[in-house]
Short mmCIF file of C-alpha atoms in Angstrom, two decimals:
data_model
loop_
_atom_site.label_atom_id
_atom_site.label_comp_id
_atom_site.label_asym_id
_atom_site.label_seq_id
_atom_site.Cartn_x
_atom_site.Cartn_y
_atom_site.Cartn_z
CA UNK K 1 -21.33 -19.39 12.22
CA UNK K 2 -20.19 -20.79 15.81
CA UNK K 3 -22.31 -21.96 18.12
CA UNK K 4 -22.18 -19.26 20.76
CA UNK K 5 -23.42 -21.71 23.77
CA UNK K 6 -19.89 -23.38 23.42
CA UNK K 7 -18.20 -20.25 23.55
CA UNK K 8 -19.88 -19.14 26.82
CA UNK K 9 -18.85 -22.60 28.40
CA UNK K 10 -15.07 -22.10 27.01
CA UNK K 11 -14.39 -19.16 25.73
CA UNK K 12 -10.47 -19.05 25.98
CA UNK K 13 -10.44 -22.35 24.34
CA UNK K 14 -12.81 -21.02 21.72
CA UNK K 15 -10.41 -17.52 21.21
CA UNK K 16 -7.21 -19.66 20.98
CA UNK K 17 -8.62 -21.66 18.39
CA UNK K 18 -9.37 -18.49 16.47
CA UNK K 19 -6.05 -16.96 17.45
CA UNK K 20 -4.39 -20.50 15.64
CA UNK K 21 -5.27 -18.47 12.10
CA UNK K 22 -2.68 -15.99 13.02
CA UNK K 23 -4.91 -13.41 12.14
CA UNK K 24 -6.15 -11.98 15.51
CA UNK K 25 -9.39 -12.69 17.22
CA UNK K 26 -11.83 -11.81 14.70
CA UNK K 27 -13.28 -9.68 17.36
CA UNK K 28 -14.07 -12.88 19.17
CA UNK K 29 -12.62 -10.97 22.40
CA UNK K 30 -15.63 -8.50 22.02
CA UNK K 31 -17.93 -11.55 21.80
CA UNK K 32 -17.76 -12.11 26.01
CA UNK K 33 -18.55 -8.80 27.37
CA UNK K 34 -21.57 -8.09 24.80
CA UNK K 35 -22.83 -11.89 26.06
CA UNK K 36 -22.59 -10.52 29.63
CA UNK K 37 -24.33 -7.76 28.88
CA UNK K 38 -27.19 -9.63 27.35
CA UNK K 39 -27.82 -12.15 29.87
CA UNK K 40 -27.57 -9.71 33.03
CA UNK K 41 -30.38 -7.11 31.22
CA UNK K 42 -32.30 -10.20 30.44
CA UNK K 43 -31.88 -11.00 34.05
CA UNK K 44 -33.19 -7.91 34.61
CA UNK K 45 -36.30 -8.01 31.86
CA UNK K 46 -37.30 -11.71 34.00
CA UNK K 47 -37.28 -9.66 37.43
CA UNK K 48 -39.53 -7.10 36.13
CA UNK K 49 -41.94 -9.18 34.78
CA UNK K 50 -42.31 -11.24 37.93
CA UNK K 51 -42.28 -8.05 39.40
CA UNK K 52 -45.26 -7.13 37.74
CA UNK K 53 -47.11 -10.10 37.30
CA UNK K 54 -47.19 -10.30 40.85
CA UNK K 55 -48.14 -6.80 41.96
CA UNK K 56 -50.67 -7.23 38.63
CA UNK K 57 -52.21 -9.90 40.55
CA UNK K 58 -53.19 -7.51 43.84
CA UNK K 59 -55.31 -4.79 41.65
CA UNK K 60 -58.42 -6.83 41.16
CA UNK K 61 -58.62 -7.84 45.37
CA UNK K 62 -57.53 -3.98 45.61
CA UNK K 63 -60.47 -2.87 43.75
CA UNK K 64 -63.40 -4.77 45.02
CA UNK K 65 -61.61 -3.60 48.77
CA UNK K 66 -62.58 -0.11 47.39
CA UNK K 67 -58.72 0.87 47.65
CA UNK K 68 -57.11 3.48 45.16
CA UNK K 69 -55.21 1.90 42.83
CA UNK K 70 -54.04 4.48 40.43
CA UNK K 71 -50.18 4.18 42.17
CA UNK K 72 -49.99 0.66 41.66
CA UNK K 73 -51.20 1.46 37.75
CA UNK K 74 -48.64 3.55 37.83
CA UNK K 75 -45.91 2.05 38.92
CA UNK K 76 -47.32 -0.60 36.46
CA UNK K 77 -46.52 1.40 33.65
CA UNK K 78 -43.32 2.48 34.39
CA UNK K 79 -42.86 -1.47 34.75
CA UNK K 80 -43.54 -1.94 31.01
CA UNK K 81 -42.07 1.07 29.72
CA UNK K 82 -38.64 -0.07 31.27
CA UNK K 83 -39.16 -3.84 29.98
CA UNK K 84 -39.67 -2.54 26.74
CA UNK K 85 -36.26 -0.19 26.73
CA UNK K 86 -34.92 -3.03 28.09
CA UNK K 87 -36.29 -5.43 25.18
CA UNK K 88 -34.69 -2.64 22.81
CA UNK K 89 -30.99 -3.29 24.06
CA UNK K 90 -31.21 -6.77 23.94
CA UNK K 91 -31.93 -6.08 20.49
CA UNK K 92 -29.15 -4.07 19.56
CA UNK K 93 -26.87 -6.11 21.39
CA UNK K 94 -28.24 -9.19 19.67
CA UNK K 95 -27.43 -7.62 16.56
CA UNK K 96 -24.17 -6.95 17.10
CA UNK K 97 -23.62 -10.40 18.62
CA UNK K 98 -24.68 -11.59 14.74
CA UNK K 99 -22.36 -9.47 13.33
CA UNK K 100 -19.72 -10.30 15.06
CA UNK K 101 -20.49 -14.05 14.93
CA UNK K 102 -20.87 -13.56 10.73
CA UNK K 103 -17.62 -11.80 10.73
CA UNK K 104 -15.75 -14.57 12.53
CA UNK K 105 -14.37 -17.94 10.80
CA UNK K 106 -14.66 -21.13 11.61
CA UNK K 107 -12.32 -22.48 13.95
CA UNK K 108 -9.09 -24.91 12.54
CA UNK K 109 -10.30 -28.54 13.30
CA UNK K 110 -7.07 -30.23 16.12
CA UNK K 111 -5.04 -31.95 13.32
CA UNK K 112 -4.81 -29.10 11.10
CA UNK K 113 -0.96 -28.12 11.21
CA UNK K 114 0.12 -24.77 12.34
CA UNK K 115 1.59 -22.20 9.72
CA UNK K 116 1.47 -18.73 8.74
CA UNK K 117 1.05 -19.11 4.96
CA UNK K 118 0.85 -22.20 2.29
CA UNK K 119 4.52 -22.54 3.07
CA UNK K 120 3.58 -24.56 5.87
CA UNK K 121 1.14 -26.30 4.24
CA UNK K 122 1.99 -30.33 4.26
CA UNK K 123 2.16 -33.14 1.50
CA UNK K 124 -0.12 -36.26 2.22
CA UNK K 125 1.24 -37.69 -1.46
CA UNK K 126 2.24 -37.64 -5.15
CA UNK K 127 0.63 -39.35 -7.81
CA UNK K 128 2.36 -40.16 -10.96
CA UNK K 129 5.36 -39.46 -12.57
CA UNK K 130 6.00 -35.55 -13.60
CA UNK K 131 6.60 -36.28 -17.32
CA UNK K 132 9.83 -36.17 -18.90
CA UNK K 133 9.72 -34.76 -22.95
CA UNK K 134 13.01 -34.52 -24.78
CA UNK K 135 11.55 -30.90 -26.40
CA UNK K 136 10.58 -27.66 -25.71
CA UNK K 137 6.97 -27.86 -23.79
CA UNK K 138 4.86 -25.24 -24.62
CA UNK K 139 2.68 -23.20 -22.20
CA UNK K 140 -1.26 -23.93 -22.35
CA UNK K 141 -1.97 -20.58 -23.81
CA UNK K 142 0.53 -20.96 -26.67
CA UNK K 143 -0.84 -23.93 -27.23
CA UNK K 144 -4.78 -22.87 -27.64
CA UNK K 145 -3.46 -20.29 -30.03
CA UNK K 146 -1.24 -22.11 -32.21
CA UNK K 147 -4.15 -24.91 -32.05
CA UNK K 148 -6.85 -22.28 -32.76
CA UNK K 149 -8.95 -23.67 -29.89
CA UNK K 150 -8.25 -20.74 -26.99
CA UNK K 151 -9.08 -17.26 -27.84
CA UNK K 152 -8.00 -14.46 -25.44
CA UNK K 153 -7.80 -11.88 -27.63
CA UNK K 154 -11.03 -12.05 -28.77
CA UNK K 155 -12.72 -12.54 -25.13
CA UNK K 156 -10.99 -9.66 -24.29
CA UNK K 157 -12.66 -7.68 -27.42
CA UNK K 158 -16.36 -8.49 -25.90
CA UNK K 159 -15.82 -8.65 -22.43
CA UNK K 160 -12.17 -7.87 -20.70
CA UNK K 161 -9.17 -9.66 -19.63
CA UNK K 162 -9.29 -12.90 -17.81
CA UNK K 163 -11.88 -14.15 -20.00
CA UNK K 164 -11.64 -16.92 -23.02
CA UNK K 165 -13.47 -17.38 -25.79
CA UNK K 166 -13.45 -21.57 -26.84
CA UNK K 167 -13.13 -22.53 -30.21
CA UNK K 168 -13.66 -25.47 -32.09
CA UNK K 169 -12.18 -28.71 -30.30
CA UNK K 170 -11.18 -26.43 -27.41
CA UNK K 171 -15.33 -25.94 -26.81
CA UNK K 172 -15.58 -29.64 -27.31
CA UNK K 173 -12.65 -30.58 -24.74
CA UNK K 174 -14.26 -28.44 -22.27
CA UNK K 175 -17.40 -29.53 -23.13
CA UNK K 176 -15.92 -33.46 -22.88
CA UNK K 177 -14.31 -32.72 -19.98
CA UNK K 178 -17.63 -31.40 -17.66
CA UNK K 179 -19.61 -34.43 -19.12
CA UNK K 180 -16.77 -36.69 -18.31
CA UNK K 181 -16.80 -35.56 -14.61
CA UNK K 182 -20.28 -35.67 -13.90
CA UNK K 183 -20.97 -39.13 -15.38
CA UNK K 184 -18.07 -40.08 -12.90
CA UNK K 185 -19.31 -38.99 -10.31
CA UNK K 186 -23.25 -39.81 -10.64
CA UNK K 187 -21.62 -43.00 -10.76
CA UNK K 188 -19.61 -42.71 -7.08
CA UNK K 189 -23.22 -42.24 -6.22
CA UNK K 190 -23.45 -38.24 -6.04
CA UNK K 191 -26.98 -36.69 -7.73
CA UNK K 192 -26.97 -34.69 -10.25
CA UNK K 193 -28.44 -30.71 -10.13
CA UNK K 194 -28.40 -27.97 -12.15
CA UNK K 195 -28.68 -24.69 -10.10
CA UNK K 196 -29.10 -21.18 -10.94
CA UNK K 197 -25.94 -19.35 -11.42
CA UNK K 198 -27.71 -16.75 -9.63
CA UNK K 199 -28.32 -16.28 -5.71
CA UNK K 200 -29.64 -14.12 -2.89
CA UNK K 201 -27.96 -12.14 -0.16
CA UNK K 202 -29.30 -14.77 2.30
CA UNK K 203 -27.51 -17.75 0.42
CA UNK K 204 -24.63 -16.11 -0.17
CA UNK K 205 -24.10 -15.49 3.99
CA UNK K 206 -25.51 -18.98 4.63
CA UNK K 207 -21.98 -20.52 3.48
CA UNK K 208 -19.63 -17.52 4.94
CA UNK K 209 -19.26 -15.66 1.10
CA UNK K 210 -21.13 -12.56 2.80
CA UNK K 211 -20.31 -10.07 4.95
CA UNK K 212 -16.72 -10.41 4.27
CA UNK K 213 -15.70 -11.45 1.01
CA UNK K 214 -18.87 -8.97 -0.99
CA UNK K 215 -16.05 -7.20 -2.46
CA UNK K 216 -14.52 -10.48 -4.37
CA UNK K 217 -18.53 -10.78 -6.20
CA UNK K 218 -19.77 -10.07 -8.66
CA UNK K 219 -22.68 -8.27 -7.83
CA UNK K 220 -26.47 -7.45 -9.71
CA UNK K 221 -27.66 -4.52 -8.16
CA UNK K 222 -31.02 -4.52 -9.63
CA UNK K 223 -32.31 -7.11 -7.84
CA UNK K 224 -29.71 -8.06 -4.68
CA UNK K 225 -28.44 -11.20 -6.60
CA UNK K 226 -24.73 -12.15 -6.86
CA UNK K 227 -22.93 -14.42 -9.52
CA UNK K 228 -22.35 -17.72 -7.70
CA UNK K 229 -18.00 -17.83 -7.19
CA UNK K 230 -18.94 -21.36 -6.92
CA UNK K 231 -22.12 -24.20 -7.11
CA UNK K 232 -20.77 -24.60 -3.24
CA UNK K 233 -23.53 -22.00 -2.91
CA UNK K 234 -26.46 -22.96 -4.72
CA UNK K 235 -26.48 -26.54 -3.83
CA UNK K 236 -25.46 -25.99 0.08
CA UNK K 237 -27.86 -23.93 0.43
CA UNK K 238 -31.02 -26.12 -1.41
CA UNK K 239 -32.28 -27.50 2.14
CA UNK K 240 -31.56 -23.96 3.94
CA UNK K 241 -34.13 -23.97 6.73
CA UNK K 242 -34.98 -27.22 6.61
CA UNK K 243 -34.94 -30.42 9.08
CA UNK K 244 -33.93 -33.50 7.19
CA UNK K 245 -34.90 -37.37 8.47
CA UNK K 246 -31.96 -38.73 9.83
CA UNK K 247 -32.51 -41.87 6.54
CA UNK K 248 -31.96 -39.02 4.10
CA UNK K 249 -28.35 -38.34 5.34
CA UNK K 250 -25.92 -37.87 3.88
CA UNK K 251 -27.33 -35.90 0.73
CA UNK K 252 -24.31 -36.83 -1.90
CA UNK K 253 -24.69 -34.02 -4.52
CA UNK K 254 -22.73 -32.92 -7.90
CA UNK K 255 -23.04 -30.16 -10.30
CA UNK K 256 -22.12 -27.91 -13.10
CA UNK K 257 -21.56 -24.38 -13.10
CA UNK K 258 -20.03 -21.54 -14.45
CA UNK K 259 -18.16 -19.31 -11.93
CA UNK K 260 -17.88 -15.71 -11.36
CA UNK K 261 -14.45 -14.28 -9.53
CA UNK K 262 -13.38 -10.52 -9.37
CA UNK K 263 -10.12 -11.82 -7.76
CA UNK K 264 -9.47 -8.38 -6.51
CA UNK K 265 -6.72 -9.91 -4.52
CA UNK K 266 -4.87 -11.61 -7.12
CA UNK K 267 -4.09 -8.47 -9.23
CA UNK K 268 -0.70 -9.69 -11.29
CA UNK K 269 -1.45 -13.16 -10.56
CA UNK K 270 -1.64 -15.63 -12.98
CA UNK K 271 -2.75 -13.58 -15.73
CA UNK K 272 -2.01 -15.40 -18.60
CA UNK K 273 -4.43 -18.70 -19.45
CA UNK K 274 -6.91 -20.33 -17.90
CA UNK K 275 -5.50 -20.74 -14.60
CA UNK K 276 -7.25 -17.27 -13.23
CA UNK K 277 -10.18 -16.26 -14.70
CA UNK K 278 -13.02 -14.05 -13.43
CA UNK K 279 -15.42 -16.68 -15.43
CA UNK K 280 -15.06 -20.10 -15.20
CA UNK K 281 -16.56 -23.83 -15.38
CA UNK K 282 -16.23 -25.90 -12.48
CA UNK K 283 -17.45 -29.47 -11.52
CA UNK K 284 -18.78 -29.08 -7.71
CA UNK K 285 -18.99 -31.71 -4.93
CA UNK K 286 -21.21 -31.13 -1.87
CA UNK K 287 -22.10 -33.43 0.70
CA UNK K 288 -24.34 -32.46 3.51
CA UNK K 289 -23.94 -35.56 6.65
CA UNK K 290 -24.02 -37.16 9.92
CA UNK K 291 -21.89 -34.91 12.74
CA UNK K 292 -20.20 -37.91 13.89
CA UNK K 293 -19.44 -39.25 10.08
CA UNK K 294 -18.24 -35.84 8.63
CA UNK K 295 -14.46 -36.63 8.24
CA UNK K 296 -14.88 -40.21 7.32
CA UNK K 297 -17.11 -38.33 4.64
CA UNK K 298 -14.34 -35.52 4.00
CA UNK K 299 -11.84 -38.54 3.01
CA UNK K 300 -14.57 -39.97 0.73
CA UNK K 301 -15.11 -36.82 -0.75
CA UNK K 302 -11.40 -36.43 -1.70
CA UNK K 303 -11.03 -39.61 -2.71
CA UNK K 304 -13.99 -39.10 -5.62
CA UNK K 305 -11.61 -35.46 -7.17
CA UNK K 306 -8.56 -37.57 -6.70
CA UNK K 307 -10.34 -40.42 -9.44
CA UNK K 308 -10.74 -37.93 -12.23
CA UNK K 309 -7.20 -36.97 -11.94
CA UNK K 310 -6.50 -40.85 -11.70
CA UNK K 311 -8.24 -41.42 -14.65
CA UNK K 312 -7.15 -38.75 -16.96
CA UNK K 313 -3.27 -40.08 -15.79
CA UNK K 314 -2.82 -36.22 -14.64
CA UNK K 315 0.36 -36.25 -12.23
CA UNK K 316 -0.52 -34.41 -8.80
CA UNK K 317 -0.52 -34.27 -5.09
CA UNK K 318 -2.64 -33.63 -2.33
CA UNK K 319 -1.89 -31.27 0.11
CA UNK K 320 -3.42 -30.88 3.65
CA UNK K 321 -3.55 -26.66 4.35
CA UNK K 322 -2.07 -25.21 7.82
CA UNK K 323 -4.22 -22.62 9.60
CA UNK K 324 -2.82 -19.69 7.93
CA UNK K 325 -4.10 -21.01 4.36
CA UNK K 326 -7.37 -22.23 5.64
CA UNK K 327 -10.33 -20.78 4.38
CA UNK K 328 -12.62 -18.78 6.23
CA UNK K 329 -15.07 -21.11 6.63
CA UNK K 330 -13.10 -24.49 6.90
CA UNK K 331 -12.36 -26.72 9.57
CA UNK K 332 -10.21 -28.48 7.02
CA UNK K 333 -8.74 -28.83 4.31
CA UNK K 334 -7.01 -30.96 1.50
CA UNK K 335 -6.20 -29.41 -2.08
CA UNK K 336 -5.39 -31.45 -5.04
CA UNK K 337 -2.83 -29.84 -7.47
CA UNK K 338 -2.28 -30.86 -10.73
CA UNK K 339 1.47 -30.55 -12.17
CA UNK K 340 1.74 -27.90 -14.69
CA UNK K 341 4.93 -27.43 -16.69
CA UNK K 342 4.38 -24.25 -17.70
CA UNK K 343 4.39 -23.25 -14.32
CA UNK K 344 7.01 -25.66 -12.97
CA UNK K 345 5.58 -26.95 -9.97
CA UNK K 346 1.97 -28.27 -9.23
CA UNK K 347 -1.58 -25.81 -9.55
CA UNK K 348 -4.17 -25.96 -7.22
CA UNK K 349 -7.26 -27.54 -9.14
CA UNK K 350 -9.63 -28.76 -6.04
CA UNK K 351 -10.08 -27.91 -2.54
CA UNK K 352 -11.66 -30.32 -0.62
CA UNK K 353 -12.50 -28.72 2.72
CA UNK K 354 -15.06 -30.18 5.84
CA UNK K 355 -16.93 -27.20 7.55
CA UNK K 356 -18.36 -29.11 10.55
CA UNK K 357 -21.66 -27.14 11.53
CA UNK K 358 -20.33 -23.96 10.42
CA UNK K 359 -22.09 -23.46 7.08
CA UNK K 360 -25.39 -25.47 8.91
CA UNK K 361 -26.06 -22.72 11.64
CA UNK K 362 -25.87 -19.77 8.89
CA UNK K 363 -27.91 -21.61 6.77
CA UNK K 364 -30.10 -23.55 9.45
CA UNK K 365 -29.81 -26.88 7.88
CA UNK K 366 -30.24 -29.87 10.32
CA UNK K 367 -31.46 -33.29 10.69
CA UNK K 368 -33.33 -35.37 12.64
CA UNK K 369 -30.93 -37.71 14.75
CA UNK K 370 -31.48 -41.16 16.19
CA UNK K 371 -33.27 -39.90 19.53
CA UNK K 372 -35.16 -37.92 16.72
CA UNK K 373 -34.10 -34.36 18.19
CA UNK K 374 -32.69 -31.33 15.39
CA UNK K 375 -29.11 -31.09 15.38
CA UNK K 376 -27.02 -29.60 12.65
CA UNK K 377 -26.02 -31.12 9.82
CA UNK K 378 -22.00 -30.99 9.09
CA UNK K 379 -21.30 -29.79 5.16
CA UNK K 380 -18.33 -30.85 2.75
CA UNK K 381 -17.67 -29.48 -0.63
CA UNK K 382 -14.87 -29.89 -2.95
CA UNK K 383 -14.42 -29.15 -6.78
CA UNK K 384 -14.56 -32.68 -8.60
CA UNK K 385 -12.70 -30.47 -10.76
CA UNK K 386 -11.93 -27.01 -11.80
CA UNK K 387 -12.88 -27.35 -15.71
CA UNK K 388 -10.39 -24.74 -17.21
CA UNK K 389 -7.73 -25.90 -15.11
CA UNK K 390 -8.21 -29.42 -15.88
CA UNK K 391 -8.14 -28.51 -19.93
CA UNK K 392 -4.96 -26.35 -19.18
CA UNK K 393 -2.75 -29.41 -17.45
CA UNK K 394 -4.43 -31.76 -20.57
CA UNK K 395 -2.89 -29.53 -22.86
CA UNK K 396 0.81 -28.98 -20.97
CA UNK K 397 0.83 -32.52 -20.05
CA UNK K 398 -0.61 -34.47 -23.06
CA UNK K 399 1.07 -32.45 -25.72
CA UNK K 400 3.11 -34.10 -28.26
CA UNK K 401 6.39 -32.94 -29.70
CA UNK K 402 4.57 -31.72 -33.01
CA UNK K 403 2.68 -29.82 -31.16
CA UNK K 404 -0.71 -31.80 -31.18
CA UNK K 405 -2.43 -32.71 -27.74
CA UNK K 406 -2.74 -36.35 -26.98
CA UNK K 407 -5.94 -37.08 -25.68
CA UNK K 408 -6.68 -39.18 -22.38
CA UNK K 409 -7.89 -42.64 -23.35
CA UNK K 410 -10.97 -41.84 -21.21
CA UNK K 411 -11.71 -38.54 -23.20
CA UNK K 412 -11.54 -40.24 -26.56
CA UNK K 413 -14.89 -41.33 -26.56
CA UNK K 414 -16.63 -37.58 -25.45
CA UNK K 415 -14.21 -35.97 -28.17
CA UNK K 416 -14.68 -38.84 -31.18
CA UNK K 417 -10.53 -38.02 -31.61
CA UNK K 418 -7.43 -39.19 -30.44
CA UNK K 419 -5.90 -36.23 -31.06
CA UNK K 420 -6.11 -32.52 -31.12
CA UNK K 421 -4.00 -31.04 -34.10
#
């Protein structure tokens, strides 16, 4: 959410940098004259109550003078009766100022380039060599079959497309792989949680998921819960409401979950393999830090995905996003794609995005600074990696011309193989 006391000191600053999404205003427009509103009835509430508290003050003296004061008593009323109609559209207007602040995103940090789409979105670098084999390569999905380790057919049978059903040294690859990336990164210092992969309306809106995006959840009705689309949820939202001392920031954390996606904008999309699934595993960064250290913190961040890729000698890039591809709650930021042969051209498999204070005033996180006064905390996530996705370029990338899957020197140890065949 935006803090609304900077957008009453500049709001055409504060529009424009909504208007850089190319998507409109948001309704950010709206946002002045329902402020104006506000503050000149609450204008009005503050006359009327030193209204009254004055001419409150003369009934006692008027009394013991033997005066009638049943006018004054009067007019009294009518005093409080108006307050209170007035305290009732401050209300309303209050709580369309909310909705209209939940429904607007976060504004594109100075340096993020301008762009209607990832078209524009710009290359920071390559890493690795895009591998060269002298024989037909093989798609991920052909692969798991032919392997026996991927089973979509079968996933579909209990559940529906866009599922997968692990088999075998598939379930121990992807198994391999999510113990591989946490032990990497409790090691670049991040602690390890383990979250429910369920959560409430409230932490759902306190990192921008809800209003907007309800329709992309999966929903449980019974009890208002949602399946997490990511642990960016869960673990943001563990210190929700809470004042941190300023020696417990930054808050480095890492975890495992499974992930739940309707992508009910991707119909067509990807729908063969692991790339887009409606459940999937996925290694999660968060950090939660200092205002004035957040993108010193943001480069850290990416620099901690970048080493699994590193490790596993994946070929990728990293990608800084223009306005128009920036997500709704993001200041900033830089995706990681891995090169996929199947597709041609390199996959998205981590964002890595700063949200400045946005996330922190839905969620109320803040911390205690060196003149020991709140201020909000500024939060960072990124995936540290996408699980299936990671298992998908292993298999393109690592296969072998017999049709066995080479596996990364660093994975022989989790798998107890150095190959998959």
């Amino acid at each position: 959410m935006l803090d609304i006391k900077k957008f009453r000191i500049d709001s055409e600053n504060f529009i424009a940098g909504i208007k850089r999404r190319g998507k409109g205003d948001f309704g950010s427009g709206s946002l002045a004259k329902l402020d104006e509103q506000r503050r000149a009835i609450l204008k009005e509430v503050e006359a009327l109550k030193n209204k009254k508290k004055t001419e409150s003050a003369k009934i006692p003296e008027l009394k013991k003078q033997g005066q009638d004061v049943d006018g004054l008593l009067a007019e009294m009323k009518k005093i409080s009766d108006k307050t209170k109609e007035l305290d009732k559209e401050v209300a309303e207007i209050e709580d369309k100022i909310e909705d209209l602040l939940l429904g607007i995103p976060n504004i594109p940090h100075e340096s993020v380039p301008d762009g209607k789409d990832d078209s524009a979105n710009v290359e920071i670098r390559k890493i690795g060599e895009v591998p060269v084999k002298n024989f037909r390569e093989q798609a991920h999905w052909e692969l798991g079959d032919k392997l026996d380790i991927l089973d979509f057919e079968r996933a579909g049978k209990i559940t529906g497309s866009r599922f997968t059903v692990y088999k075998g040294l598939g379930a121990r690859l992807e198994r391999s792989v999510i113990n591989f990336m946490l032990n990497t990164h409790v090691d670049n210092g991040y602690t390890e949680v383990m979250t429910p992969f369920m959560v409430n309306r409230r932490a759902m809106t306190g990192t921008g998921q809800l209003p907007k995006f309800e329709e992309d959840l999966f929903a449980v009705n019974a009890k208002d819960y949602f399946l997490i689309p990511t642990a960016e949820v869960p673990v943001t939202n563990l210190h929700s409401g809470e004042i941190l001392n300023v020696e417990e920031v930054p808050k480095n954390y890492v975890a495992y979950t499974a992930c739940f996606r309707k992508e009910a904008g991707a119909a067509g999309r990807d729908t063969k393999g692991l790339i887009r699934q409606h459940q999937f595993n996925k290694v999660e960064l968060v950090k939660l830090v200092q205002p004035e250290n957040s993108y010193e913190e943001l480069d850290k961040l990416l620099a901690n995905a970048e080493s699994i890729l590193k490790k596993l000698e994946l070929p990728y890039r990293v990608v800084k996003l223009c306005t128009g591809d920036l997500g709704f709650s993001a200041a900033m930021t830089y995706d990681i794609e891995v090169w996929m042969p199947s597709y041609g051209r390199y996959v998205e498999i981590s964002s890595c995005s700063n949200f400045e204070d946005y996330q922190a005033r839905r969620a109320n996180i803040r911390m205690r600074n060196a003149d020991n006064k709140p201020v909000f905390v500024h939060t960072l996530n990124g995936s540290g990696l996408a699980v299936g996705r990671t298992v998908a370029a292993i298999l393109e990338n690592c296969q072998q011309e017999d049709g066995s899957i080479k596996v990364p020197d660093v994975l022989q140890s989790y798998m107890g193989r150095e190959l998959i065949k």
